[in-house]
CSV table of C-alpha atoms in Angstrom, one decimal:
chain,number,residue,atom,x,y,z
A,1,UNK,CA,70.2,98.9,85.7
A,2,UNK,CA,70.2,96.7,82.6
A,3,UNK,CA,68.4,99.5,80.7
A,4,UNK,CA,71.2,102.0,81.4
A,5,UNK,CA,72.8,101.2,78.0
A,6,UNK,CA,69.7,100.8,76.0
A,7,UNK,CA,67.9,103.4,74.0
A,8,UNK,CA,69.6,106.1,72.0
A,9,UNK,CA,70.2,105.1,68.4
A,10,UNK,CA,70.5,108.8,67.3
A,11,UNK,CA,73.1,110.2,65.0
A,12,UNK,CA,76.6,109.4,66.2
A,13,UNK,CA,75.5,106.9,68.9
A,14,UNK,CA,77.0,103.5,68.4
A,15,UNK,CA,74.5,100.6,68.3
A,16,UNK,CA,76.6,98.3,70.4
A,17,UNK,CA,78.9,99.0,73.4
A,18,UNK,CA,81.6,96.9,75.0
A,19,UNK,CA,82.9,97.6,78.4
A,20,UNK,CA,85.8,96.1,80.4
A,21,UNK,CA,85.3,96.5,84.1
A,22,UNK,CA,88.0,95.7,86.7
A,23,UNK,CA,86.3,94.2,89.8
A,24,UNK,CA,88.2,93.4,93.0
A,25,UNK,CA,87.4,90.4,95.2
A,26,UNK,CA,88.9,91.0,98.7
A,27,UNK,CA,88.6,89.7,102.2
A,28,UNK,CA,90.4,87.6,104.8
A,29,UNK,CA,92.4,84.4,104.0
A,30,UNK,CA,90.2,81.4,103.5
A,31,UNK,CA,86.8,83.1,103.2
A,32,UNK,CA,86.2,81.6,99.7
A,33,UNK,CA,87.2,84.3,97.3
A,34,UNK,CA,88.8,81.9,94.8
A,35,UNK,CA,85.8,79.5,95.1
A,36,UNK,CA,83.3,82.3,94.4
A,37,UNK,CA,85.3,83.3,91.2
A,38,UNK,CA,85.7,79.8,90.0
A,39,UNK,CA,81.9,79.1,90.5
A,40,UNK,CA,81.0,82.4,88.7
A,41,UNK,CA,83.3,82.1,85.8
A,42,UNK,CA,83.7,78.4,85.2
A,43,UNK,CA,80.8,76.8,87.2
A,44,UNK,CA,83.3,74.8,89.1
A,45,UNK,CA,83.7,74.1,92.8
A,46,UNK,CA,86.5,72.3,94.7
A,47,UNK,CA,87.3,71.9,98.4
A,48,UNK,CA,91.0,72.0,97.6
A,49,UNK,CA,92.1,75.4,96.3
A,50,UNK,CA,95.4,76.5,97.6
A,51,UNK,CA,95.8,79.9,99.2
A,52,UNK,CA,96.2,82.7,96.7
A,53,UNK,CA,99.7,84.3,96.6
A,54,UNK,CA,99.6,88.0,95.6
A,55,UNK,CA,96.9,88.3,93.0
A,56,UNK,CA,95.2,86.2,90.4
A,57,UNK,CA,92.8,87.0,87.5
A,58,UNK,CA,89.7,85.7,85.8
A,59,UNK,CA,87.5,87.0,83.0
A,60,UNK,CA,83.8,86.8,82.8
A,61,UNK,CA,81.9,87.9,79.6
A,62,UNK,CA,78.3,88.9,80.0
A,63,UNK,CA,75.8,89.6,77.2
A,64,UNK,CA,74.2,92.3,79.3
A,65,UNK,CA,71.5,93.2,76.8
A,66,UNK,CA,71.0,93.3,73.1
A,67,UNK,CA,73.4,96.2,72.7
A,68,UNK,CA,75.9,95.8,75.6
A,69,UNK,CA,78.7,93.4,76.1
A,70,UNK,CA,80.3,93.5,79.6
A,71,UNK,CA,83.7,91.9,80.4
A,72,UNK,CA,84.4,91.6,84.1
A,73,UNK,CA,88.1,91.3,84.9
A,74,UNK,CA,88.0,89.8,88.4
A,75,UNK,CA,91.0,90.3,90.6
A,76,UNK,CA,91.4,87.7,93.2
A,77,UNK,CA,93.5,89.3,95.9
A,78,UNK,CA,95.2,87.3,98.6
A,79,UNK,CA,93.7,87.6,102.1
A,80,UNK,CA,97.0,88.6,103.7
A,81,UNK,CA,97.6,91.4,101.2
A,82,UNK,CA,95.8,94.0,103.4
A,83,UNK,CA,99.0,94.0,105.4
A,84,UNK,CA,101.2,94.6,102.4
A,85,UNK,CA,102.1,97.6,100.3
A,86,UNK,CA,100.8,96.3,96.9
A,87,UNK,CA,97.1,96.8,97.3
A,88,UNK,CA,97.3,100.4,95.9
A,89,UNK,CA,98.7,98.8,92.7
A,90,UNK,CA,96.1,96.1,92.7
A,91,UNK,CA,93.2,98.4,93.3
A,92,UNK,CA,94.2,100.9,90.6
A,93,UNK,CA,91.4,101.6,88.0
A,94,UNK,CA,88.9,99.2,89.7
A,95,UNK,CA,85.3,100.3,89.3
A,96,UNK,CA,83.6,97.8,91.7
A,97,UNK,CA,84.5,95.3,94.4
A,98,UNK,CA,83.3,92.4,96.5
A,99,UNK,CA,84.3,92.1,100.1
A,100,UNK,CA,83.9,88.5,101.3
A,101,UNK,CA,83.6,87.1,104.8
A,102,UNK,CA,83.0,83.5,106.1
A,103,UNK,CA,79.8,83.1,108.1
A,104,UNK,CA,81.4,80.2,110.0
A,105,UNK,CA,84.2,82.4,111.3
A,106,UNK,CA,83.1,85.6,113.0
A,107,UNK,CA,86.7,87.0,113.0
A,108,UNK,CA,86.5,87.4,109.2
A,109,UNK,CA,83.4,89.6,109.6
A,110,UNK,CA,85.3,91.8,112.1
A,111,UNK,CA,87.9,92.4,109.4
A,112,UNK,CA,85.4,93.6,106.8
A,113,UNK,CA,85.5,97.2,107.9
A,114,UNK,CA,89.3,97.2,107.6
A,115,UNK,CA,89.2,95.9,104.1
A,116,UNK,CA,86.5,98.5,103.1
A,117,UNK,CA,88.5,101.3,104.6
A,118,UNK,CA,91.7,100.2,102.8
A,119,UNK,CA,89.7,100.0,99.6
A,120,UNK,CA,88.1,103.5,100.0
A,121,UNK,CA,91.4,105.1,100.8
A,122,UNK,CA,93.0,103.8,97.6
A,123,UNK,CA,90.5,103.9,94.8
A,124,UNK,CA,87.5,106.2,94.0
A,125,UNK,CA,85.1,107.1,91.2
A,126,UNK,CA,85.8,110.2,89.0
A,127,UNK,CA,83.7,112.3,91.3
A,128,UNK,CA,85.6,111.2,94.4
A,129,UNK,CA,82.9,108.8,95.7
A,130,UNK,CA,83.8,105.2,96.8
A,131,UNK,CA,83.5,102.5,94.1
A,132,UNK,CA,80.3,100.3,94.4
A,133,UNK,CA,81.1,97.5,96.8
A,134,UNK,CA,79.0,94.4,97.6
A,135,UNK,CA,79.4,92.5,100.9
A,136,UNK,CA,79.2,88.7,100.5
A,137,UNK,CA,78.4,86.5,103.5
A,138,UNK,CA,79.9,83.4,102.1
A,139,UNK,CA,79.6,79.7,103.0
A,140,UNK,CA,75.9,80.1,103.9
A,141,UNK,CA,75.4,76.4,103.3
A,142,UNK,CA,77.3,75.7,106.5
A,143,UNK,CA,76.5,76.3,110.1
A,144,UNK,CA,77.0,80.0,111.1
A,145,UNK,CA,79.1,81.3,113.9
A,146,UNK,CA,76.0,82.7,115.6
A,147,UNK,CA,77.9,84.3,118.4
A,148,UNK,CA,79.5,86.8,116.1
A,149,UNK,CA,77.4,87.0,112.9
A,150,UNK,CA,74.9,89.8,112.7
A,151,UNK,CA,71.2,89.4,111.9
A,152,UNK,CA,69.8,90.4,108.5
A,153,UNK,CA,68.5,93.7,109.9
A,154,UNK,CA,71.9,94.3,111.5
A,155,UNK,CA,73.6,93.5,108.2
A,156,UNK,CA,71.4,96.1,106.4
A,157,UNK,CA,72.4,98.7,109.0
A,158,UNK,CA,76.0,97.7,108.8
A,159,UNK,CA,76.0,98.1,105.0
A,160,UNK,CA,74.2,101.4,105.2
A,161,UNK,CA,76.7,102.8,107.7
A,162,UNK,CA,79.7,101.2,106.0
A,163,UNK,CA,79.0,102.5,102.5
A,164,UNK,CA,78.2,99.1,100.9
A,165,UNK,CA,75.8,99.0,98.0
A,166,UNK,CA,74.2,95.9,99.4
A,167,UNK,CA,75.0,92.4,100.7
A,168,UNK,CA,74.2,88.8,99.8
A,169,UNK,CA,74.4,85.5,101.5
A,170,UNK,CA,76.4,83.3,99.1
A,171,UNK,CA,77.6,79.7,98.7
A,172,UNK,CA,80.1,78.8,96.1
A,173,UNK,CA,79.6,75.2,96.9
A,174,UNK,CA,75.8,75.3,96.3
A,175,UNK,CA,75.9,78.1,93.8
A,176,UNK,CA,73.7,80.4,95.9
A,177,UNK,CA,73.4,84.1,95.0
A,178,UNK,CA,76.7,84.3,93.1
A,179,UNK,CA,75.2,85.4,89.8
A,180,UNK,CA,72.7,87.6,91.6
A,181,UNK,CA,75.4,89.4,93.5
A,182,UNK,CA,77.5,89.9,90.4
A,183,UNK,CA,74.5,91.2,88.4
A,184,UNK,CA,73.7,93.7,91.2
A,185,UNK,CA,77.3,95.0,91.2
A,186,UNK,CA,77.3,95.4,87.4
A,187,UNK,CA,74.0,97.3,87.6
A,188,UNK,CA,75.7,99.7,90.0
A,189,UNK,CA,78.8,100.0,87.8
A,190,UNK,CA,76.7,100.8,84.7
A,191,UNK,CA,74.7,103.4,86.6
A,192,UNK,CA,77.9,105.1,87.7
A,193,UNK,CA,79.3,104.9,84.1
A,194,UNK,CA,76.2,106.7,82.9
A,195,UNK,CA,76.5,109.3,85.6
A,196,UNK,CA,80.3,109.7,85.1
A,197,UNK,CA,81.3,108.7,81.6
A,198,UNK,CA,84.8,107.5,81.5
A,199,UNK,CA,86.3,106.5,78.2
A,200,UNK,CA,88.9,104.4,79.9
A,201,UNK,CA,86.2,101.8,80.7
A,202,UNK,CA,85.7,101.0,77.0
A,203,UNK,CA,87.1,97.7,76.2
A,204,UNK,CA,89.1,99.1,73.2
A,205,UNK,CA,90.9,101.6,75.4
A,206,UNK,CA,91.5,99.9,78.7
A,207,UNK,CA,94.5,97.6,78.5
A,208,UNK,CA,94.7,94.6,80.7
A,209,UNK,CA,98.3,95.3,81.6
A,210,UNK,CA,98.7,92.1,83.7
A,211,UNK,CA,102.4,91.4,82.9
A,212,UNK,CA,103.9,93.2,85.9
A,213,UNK,CA,101.6,91.2,88.2
A,214,UNK,CA,101.7,87.8,86.6
A,215,UNK,CA,100.3,85.0,88.8
A,216,UNK,CA,100.0,81.3,88.3
A,217,UNK,CA,96.6,80.2,86.9
A,218,UNK,CA,94.5,78.6,89.6
A,219,UNK,CA,92.8,76.4,87.0
A,220,UNK,CA,95.8,74.1,87.4
A,221,UNK,CA,95.7,74.0,91.2
A,222,UNK,CA,92.4,72.2,92.0
């Protein structure tokens, strides 16, 4: 929770903390991963993003509370990458993730479990537990594929059984629940950080190291 970094103030306890958290955004091709990131980071929306090739990056800075600055390094991973061999490299050192599906295409929901399994098999917390993962039912502003989309109660059960920390209906177009979902994920990440302190999460020690995986900036591709 937001209060996780508050308090203290004793001898040797720094007054301010900065964290850099690597967060993955994964899911099938065309579910709106890039649109969600663009809306969250830049408050922009376009109908015309091209498909991501490989991986792309964005940075969101949050003044979490009076003592805590959080930098989210968002990794926008191409929908077809689940079939490649690079996801282990992309997932390395991630501390949280969004899995996205498109409510207008039931097939993208069917792929959610495969993405979650791939994620859990390649990155874990220091205690061996899965990293906190939020399921995003995106494009909720459009008509749902009712034949294949689960009800809210079914979604709750699906998330419980699948190990998701929670789920949100989102719309990058109408800016629905994007900030709320991100805040919920950060709350989970901070709670884990308190339970399993890891110095590598401090911004002064975690290097971005993006050079080997350089990708073209999508800000030029609207």
